[in-house]
mmCIF file of C-alpha atoms in Angstrom:
data_model
loop_
_atom_site.group_PDB
_atom_site.id
_atom_site.type_symbol
_atom_site.label_atom_id
_atom_site.label_comp_id
_atom_site.label_asym_id
_atom_site.label_seq_id
_atom_site.Cartn_x
_atom_site.Cartn_y
_atom_site.Cartn_z
ATOM 1 C CA UNK C 372 0.000 0.000 0.000
ATOM 2 C CA UNK C 373 0.842 3.655 -0.161
ATOM 3 C CA UNK C 374 2.276 5.729 2.678
ATOM 4 C CA UNK C 375 1.113 9.164 3.774
ATOM 5 C CA UNK C 376 2.980 11.044 6.469
ATOM 6 C CA UNK C 377 2.106 14.091 8.555
ATOM 7 C CA UNK C 378 4.255 16.487 10.477
ATOM 8 C CA UNK C 379 4.164 17.313 13.276
ATOM 9 C CA UNK C 380 2.375 14.483 15.048
ATOM 10 C CA UNK C 381 1.352 16.846 17.809
ATOM 11 C CA UNK C 382 1.676 20.561 18.490
ATOM 12 C CA UNK C 383 0.809 22.854 21.363
ATOM 13 C CA UNK C 384 0.542 26.559 20.667
ATOM 14 C CA UNK C 385 -0.646 29.758 22.276
ATOM 15 C CA UNK C 386 -3.902 31.364 21.292
ATOM 16 C CA UNK C 387 -3.452 33.801 18.422
ATOM 17 C CA UNK C 388 -0.513 32.063 16.814
ATOM 18 C CA UNK C 389 -0.513 30.188 13.509
ATOM 19 C CA UNK C 390 0.319 26.526 13.061
ATOM 20 C CA UNK C 391 1.347 24.735 9.878
ATOM 21 C CA UNK C 392 0.703 21.014 9.361
ATOM 22 C CA UNK C 393 2.350 19.118 6.521
ATOM 23 C CA UNK C 394 0.954 16.133 4.635
ATOM 24 C CA UNK C 395 3.227 14.165 2.334
ATOM 25 C CA UNK C 396 2.652 11.228 0.035
ATOM 26 C CA UNK C 397 5.907 9.315 0.398
ATOM 27 C CA UNK C 398 5.879 6.818 -2.441
ATOM 28 C CA UNK C 399 3.317 8.171 -4.881
ATOM 29 C CA UNK C 400 2.140 11.417 -6.371
ATOM 30 C CA UNK C 401 -1.131 12.980 -5.336
ATOM 31 C CA UNK C 402 -2.686 15.814 -7.306
ATOM 32 C CA UNK C 403 -5.498 15.795 -4.750
ATOM 33 C CA UNK C 404 -5.326 15.490 -0.988
ATOM 34 C CA UNK C 405 -8.027 15.828 1.623
ATOM 35 C CA UNK C 406 -7.965 17.444 5.051
ATOM 36 C CA UNK C 407 -10.200 16.181 7.820
ATOM 37 C CA UNK C 408 -10.912 17.203 11.364
ATOM 38 C CA UNK C 409 -11.923 14.702 14.020
ATOM 39 C CA UNK C 410 -13.338 15.349 17.473
ATOM 40 C CA UNK C 411 -13.147 12.705 20.203
ATOM 41 C CA UNK C 412 -15.348 9.684 19.599
ATOM 42 C CA UNK C 413 -16.647 11.103 16.346
ATOM 43 C CA UNK C 414 -16.194 10.296 12.707
ATOM 44 C CA UNK C 415 -13.995 12.235 10.314
ATOM 45 C CA UNK C 416 -15.292 15.565 9.055
ATOM 46 C CA UNK C 417 -14.029 16.679 5.662
ATOM 47 C CA UNK C 418 -12.726 20.224 5.774
ATOM 48 C CA UNK C 419 -11.335 20.770 2.308
ATOM 49 C CA UNK C 420 -9.940 19.279 -0.860
ATOM 50 C CA UNK C 421 -6.385 20.311 -1.655
ATOM 51 C CA UNK C 422 -5.608 20.572 -5.372
ATOM 52 C CA UNK C 423 -2.082 20.732 -6.744
ATOM 53 C CA UNK C 424 -1.649 23.859 -8.813
ATOM 54 C CA UNK C 425 -5.003 25.382 -7.983
ATOM 55 C CA UNK C 426 -7.071 26.684 -5.099
ATOM 56 C CA UNK C 427 -8.406 24.383 -2.440
ATOM 57 C CA UNK C 428 -12.091 23.589 -2.301
ATOM 58 C CA UNK C 429 -13.623 24.085 1.137
ATOM 59 C CA UNK C 430 -16.635 22.334 2.583
ATOM 60 C CA UNK C 431 -19.590 24.383 3.685
ATOM 61 C CA UNK C 432 -19.007 26.063 7.018
ATOM 62 C CA UNK C 433 -15.211 25.860 6.891
ATOM 63 C CA UNK C 434 -13.520 29.260 6.930
ATOM 64 C CA UNK C 435 -10.997 29.396 4.114
ATOM 65 C CA UNK C 436 -9.221 32.387 5.657
ATOM 66 C CA UNK C 437 -8.874 30.471 8.891
ATOM 67 C CA UNK C 438 -7.614 27.234 7.419
ATOM 68 C CA UNK C 439 -5.163 28.030 4.647
ATOM 69 C CA UNK C 440 -4.295 25.178 2.322
ATOM 70 C CA UNK C 441 -1.386 25.098 -0.085
ATOM 71 C CA UNK C 442 -0.664 22.154 -2.388
ATOM 72 C CA UNK C 443 2.882 23.083 -3.308
ATOM 73 C CA UNK C 444 3.900 19.929 -5.145
ATOM 74 C CA UNK C 445 2.607 16.531 -6.186
ATOM 75 C CA UNK C 446 3.686 15.089 -2.828
ATOM 76 C CA UNK C 447 3.055 17.886 -0.347
ATOM 77 C CA UNK C 448 -0.002 19.709 0.971
ATOM 78 C CA UNK C 449 0.026 22.035 3.965
ATOM 79 C CA UNK C 450 -2.747 23.187 6.254
ATOM 80 C CA UNK C 451 -2.143 26.372 8.210
ATOM 81 C CA UNK C 452 -4.438 27.171 11.092
ATOM 82 C CA UNK C 453 -4.236 30.943 11.375
ATOM 83 C CA UNK C 454 -4.781 32.864 14.599
ATOM 84 C CA UNK C 455 -5.546 29.655 16.407
ATOM 85 C CA UNK C 456 -7.984 29.628 19.311
ATOM 86 C CA UNK C 457 -8.807 26.905 21.837
ATOM 87 C CA UNK C 458 -11.845 25.844 19.809
ATOM 88 C CA UNK C 459 -9.473 24.925 16.974
ATOM 89 C CA UNK C 460 -7.969 22.219 19.163
ATOM 90 C CA UNK C 461 -8.620 18.945 17.420
ATOM 91 C CA UNK C 462 -7.127 15.980 15.577
ATOM 92 C CA UNK C 463 -6.326 16.885 11.977
ATOM 93 C CA UNK C 464 -5.860 14.111 9.426
ATOM 94 C CA UNK C 465 -5.003 14.186 5.747
ATOM 95 C CA UNK C 466 -5.586 11.573 3.068
ATOM 96 C CA UNK C 467 -4.537 11.017 -0.513
ATOM 97 C CA UNK C 468 -6.144 8.980 -3.294
ATOM 98 C CA UNK C 469 -4.005 6.262 -4.815
ATOM 99 C CA UNK C 470 -4.077 4.281 -8.031
ATOM 100 C CA UNK C 471 -6.649 6.181 -9.957
ATOM 101 C CA UNK C 472 -8.380 7.480 -6.851
ATOM 102 C CA UNK C 473 -10.371 4.436 -5.847
ATOM 103 C CA UNK C 474 -8.363 3.787 -2.709
ATOM 104 C CA UNK C 475 -7.425 6.409 -0.136
ATOM 105 C CA UNK C 476 -4.664 6.299 2.415
ATOM 106 C CA UNK C 477 -4.616 8.426 5.538
ATOM 107 C CA UNK C 478 -1.808 10.095 7.390
ATOM 108 C CA UNK C 479 -1.210 9.362 11.082
ATOM 109 C CA UNK C 480 -2.869 12.604 12.158
ATOM 110 C CA UNK C 481 -1.754 15.737 13.988
ATOM 111 C CA UNK C 482 -3.028 16.572 17.446
ATOM 112 C CA UNK C 483 -3.367 20.355 17.825
ATOM 113 C CA UNK C 484 -3.839 21.847 21.267
ATOM 114 C CA UNK C 485 -4.337 25.604 21.522
ATOM 115 C CA UNK C 486 -3.849 27.069 24.970
ATOM 116 C CA UNK I 862 -19.910 13.862 2.136
ATOM 117 C CA UNK I 863 -23.112 12.278 3.292
ATOM 118 C CA UNK I 864 -23.166 10.177 6.405
ATOM 119 C CA UNK I 865 -23.477 6.448 5.980
ATOM 120 C CA UNK I 866 -25.563 4.395 8.406
ATOM 121 C CA UNK I 867 -23.118 2.159 10.246
ATOM 122 C CA UNK I 868 -24.171 -0.381 12.840
ATOM 123 C CA UNK I 869 -23.740 -1.382 15.512
ATOM 124 C CA UNK I 870 -22.382 1.763 17.140
ATOM 125 C CA UNK I 871 -20.397 -0.300 19.614
ATOM 126 C CA UNK I 872 -19.895 -3.872 20.649
ATOM 127 C CA UNK I 873 -18.301 -5.871 23.412
ATOM 128 C CA UNK I 874 -17.105 -9.227 22.254
ATOM 129 C CA UNK I 875 -15.489 -12.261 23.766
ATOM 130 C CA UNK I 876 -12.043 -13.198 22.524
ATOM 131 C CA UNK I 877 -12.425 -15.854 19.866
ATOM 132 C CA UNK I 878 -15.872 -14.713 18.753
ATOM 133 C CA UNK I 879 -16.787 -13.671 15.234
ATOM 134 C CA UNK I 880 -17.920 -10.069 14.708
ATOM 135 C CA UNK I 881 -20.018 -8.462 12.026
ATOM 136 C CA UNK I 882 -20.766 -4.833 11.235
ATOM 137 C CA UNK I 883 -22.403 -3.172 8.286
ATOM 138 C CA UNK I 884 -23.015 0.062 6.480
ATOM 139 C CA UNK I 885 -25.945 1.171 4.398
ATOM 140 C CA UNK I 886 -26.586 4.157 2.216
ATOM 141 C CA UNK I 887 -29.475 5.686 0.338
ATOM 142 C CA UNK I 888 -27.114 6.320 -2.576
ATOM 143 C CA UNK I 889 -25.191 4.004 -4.837
ATOM 144 C CA UNK I 890 -21.443 3.782 -4.374
ATOM 145 C CA UNK I 891 -18.728 2.628 -6.744
ATOM 146 C CA UNK I 892 -16.228 1.822 -4.015
ATOM 147 C CA UNK I 893 -16.507 0.687 -0.415
ATOM 148 C CA UNK I 894 -13.564 0.985 1.946
ATOM 149 C CA UNK I 895 -13.172 -0.314 5.492
ATOM 150 C CA UNK I 896 -10.740 1.338 7.916
ATOM 151 C CA UNK I 897 -9.597 0.708 11.481
ATOM 152 C CA UNK I 898 -8.515 3.550 13.708
ATOM 153 C CA UNK I 899 -6.589 3.143 16.935
ATOM 154 C CA UNK I 900 -6.592 5.942 19.535
ATOM 155 C CA UNK I 901 -4.443 8.902 18.511
ATOM 156 C CA UNK I 902 -3.701 7.509 15.070
ATOM 157 C CA UNK I 903 -4.995 7.902 11.556
ATOM 158 C CA UNK I 904 -7.345 5.359 9.948
ATOM 159 C CA UNK I 905 -5.633 2.342 8.417
ATOM 160 C CA UNK I 906 -7.099 0.773 5.305
ATOM 161 C CA UNK I 907 -8.253 -2.800 5.903
ATOM 162 C CA UNK I 908 -10.147 -3.777 2.780
ATOM 163 C CA UNK I 909 -11.154 -2.047 -0.462
ATOM 164 C CA UNK I 910 -14.091 -3.235 -2.564
ATOM 165 C CA UNK I 911 -14.604 -2.128 -6.149
ATOM 166 C CA UNK I 912 -17.369 -4.284 -7.634
ATOM 167 C CA UNK I 913 -20.941 -5.073 -6.623
ATOM 168 C CA UNK I 914 -21.074 -8.528 -5.083
ATOM 169 C CA UNK I 915 -17.328 -8.633 -4.487
ATOM 170 C CA UNK I 916 -16.208 -10.610 -1.442
ATOM 171 C CA UNK I 917 -12.662 -9.907 -0.259
ATOM 172 C CA UNK I 918 -10.620 -11.257 2.636
ATOM 173 C CA UNK I 919 -7.599 -9.901 4.461
ATOM 174 C CA UNK I 920 -6.486 -12.436 7.049
ATOM 175 C CA UNK I 921 -9.305 -12.804 9.568
ATOM 176 C CA UNK I 922 -11.228 -9.979 7.952
ATOM 177 C CA UNK I 923 -13.827 -10.441 5.229
ATOM 178 C CA UNK I 924 -15.862 -7.719 3.570
ATOM 179 C CA UNK I 925 -18.499 -7.706 0.883
ATOM 180 C CA UNK I 926 -19.791 -5.089 -1.521
ATOM 181 C CA UNK I 927 -23.584 -5.401 -1.598
ATOM 182 C CA UNK I 928 -25.333 -6.311 -4.839
ATOM 183 C CA UNK I 929 -27.488 -3.189 -4.657
ATOM 184 C CA UNK I 930 -24.273 -1.087 -4.276
ATOM 185 C CA UNK I 931 -25.909 0.575 -1.288
ATOM 186 C CA UNK I 932 -24.419 -1.525 1.475
ATOM 187 C CA UNK I 933 -21.356 -3.377 2.693
ATOM 188 C CA UNK I 934 -20.445 -5.552 5.658
ATOM 189 C CA UNK I 935 -17.244 -6.417 7.476
ATOM 190 C CA UNK I 936 -16.682 -9.641 9.387
ATOM 191 C CA UNK I 937 -13.891 -10.326 11.843
ATOM 192 C CA UNK I 938 -13.367 -13.967 12.680
ATOM 193 C CA UNK I 939 -11.851 -15.337 15.887
ATOM 194 C CA UNK I 940 -11.425 -11.962 17.618
ATOM 195 C CA UNK I 941 -8.192 -11.205 19.452
ATOM 196 C CA UNK I 942 -7.369 -8.343 21.839
ATOM 197 C CA UNK I 943 -5.620 -6.292 19.136
ATOM 198 C CA UNK I 944 -8.911 -6.080 17.222
ATOM 199 C CA UNK I 945 -9.947 -3.366 19.679
ATOM 200 C CA UNK I 946 -10.500 -0.069 17.956
ATOM 201 C CA UNK I 947 -12.933 1.920 15.889
ATOM 202 C CA UNK I 948 -13.928 0.595 12.500
ATOM 203 C CA UNK I 949 -15.167 2.982 9.821
ATOM 204 C CA UNK I 950 -16.833 2.245 6.539
ATOM 205 C CA UNK I 951 -16.409 4.722 3.710
ATOM 206 C CA UNK I 952 -18.042 4.950 0.329
ATOM 207 C CA UNK I 953 -16.972 6.716 -2.799
ATOM 208 C CA UNK I 954 -19.185 7.730 -5.670
ATOM 209 C CA UNK I 955 -17.186 9.870 -8.070
ATOM 210 C CA UNK I 956 -19.256 12.462 -9.842
ATOM 211 C CA UNK I 957 -16.329 13.273 -12.079
ATOM 212 C CA UNK I 958 -12.957 11.781 -12.792
ATOM 213 C CA UNK I 959 -11.345 14.001 -10.155
ATOM 214 C CA UNK I 960 -13.900 13.713 -7.360
ATOM 215 C CA UNK I 961 -12.591 11.226 -4.812
ATOM 216 C CA UNK I 962 -14.455 12.447 -1.751
ATOM 217 C CA UNK I 963 -15.379 9.804 0.791
ATOM 218 C CA UNK I 964 -18.588 9.540 2.786
ATOM 219 C CA UNK I 965 -18.049 8.003 6.216
ATOM 220 C CA UNK I 966 -20.026 5.959 8.652
ATOM 221 C CA UNK I 967 -20.103 7.057 12.303
ATOM 222 C CA UNK I 968 -17.879 4.146 13.300
ATOM 223 C CA UNK I 969 -18.214 0.925 15.255
ATOM 224 C CA UNK I 970 -16.256 0.775 18.500
ATOM 225 C CA UNK I 971 -15.062 -2.747 19.239
ATOM 226 C CA UNK I 972 -13.957 -3.764 22.694
ATOM 227 C CA UNK I 973 -12.724 -7.284 23.312
ATOM 228 C CA UNK I 974 -13.098 -9.034 26.638
ATOM 229 C CA UNK I 975 -10.029 -11.156 27.249
#
């Protein structure tokens, strides 16, 4: 199978600061990546679709100015949480389609805690 | 994406027992995926199903893509303690060649009694 990595695995920051999370496809290229948010004991909530070479597509209710997405290359997408507040604390996970898009692999997730 | 109906929500099972969970949808899907998520980690792909009626195994795991394309089930045989975790079903119904969004079930939490 394919491997997707995320960095960092966890981050603690002060309220008002910005945090960048990286998602990399290690052994395949991904023109599309997805960013999810997950609260404890809940399912994954899609935040946005990251598109290489073009703007990200955000799901309804997700603030695009709050969650900046940049798909800089065929193997890297970044999610920046700007001016983070405690309510942004969550588990953020990325995924990438593989082999024509019919299988998706997830990263290990990033735990964000905003103090 | 839309929420899939996944059941049961949780289960306590005896080690050695067989387990079954399923997902249903009001829409047709082209792909069904089953994932397992351990605490603090990302979902790990267990089985991928691409054709209606397809039955696929991965070790003690077996999953089937329903004939109607609106449902799928996952079976775990002879449960062991490491089967503990949350299992998610996910369906994909591409509207275009570049739309790979997944719809997720709410998850089934499996706890094994030793």
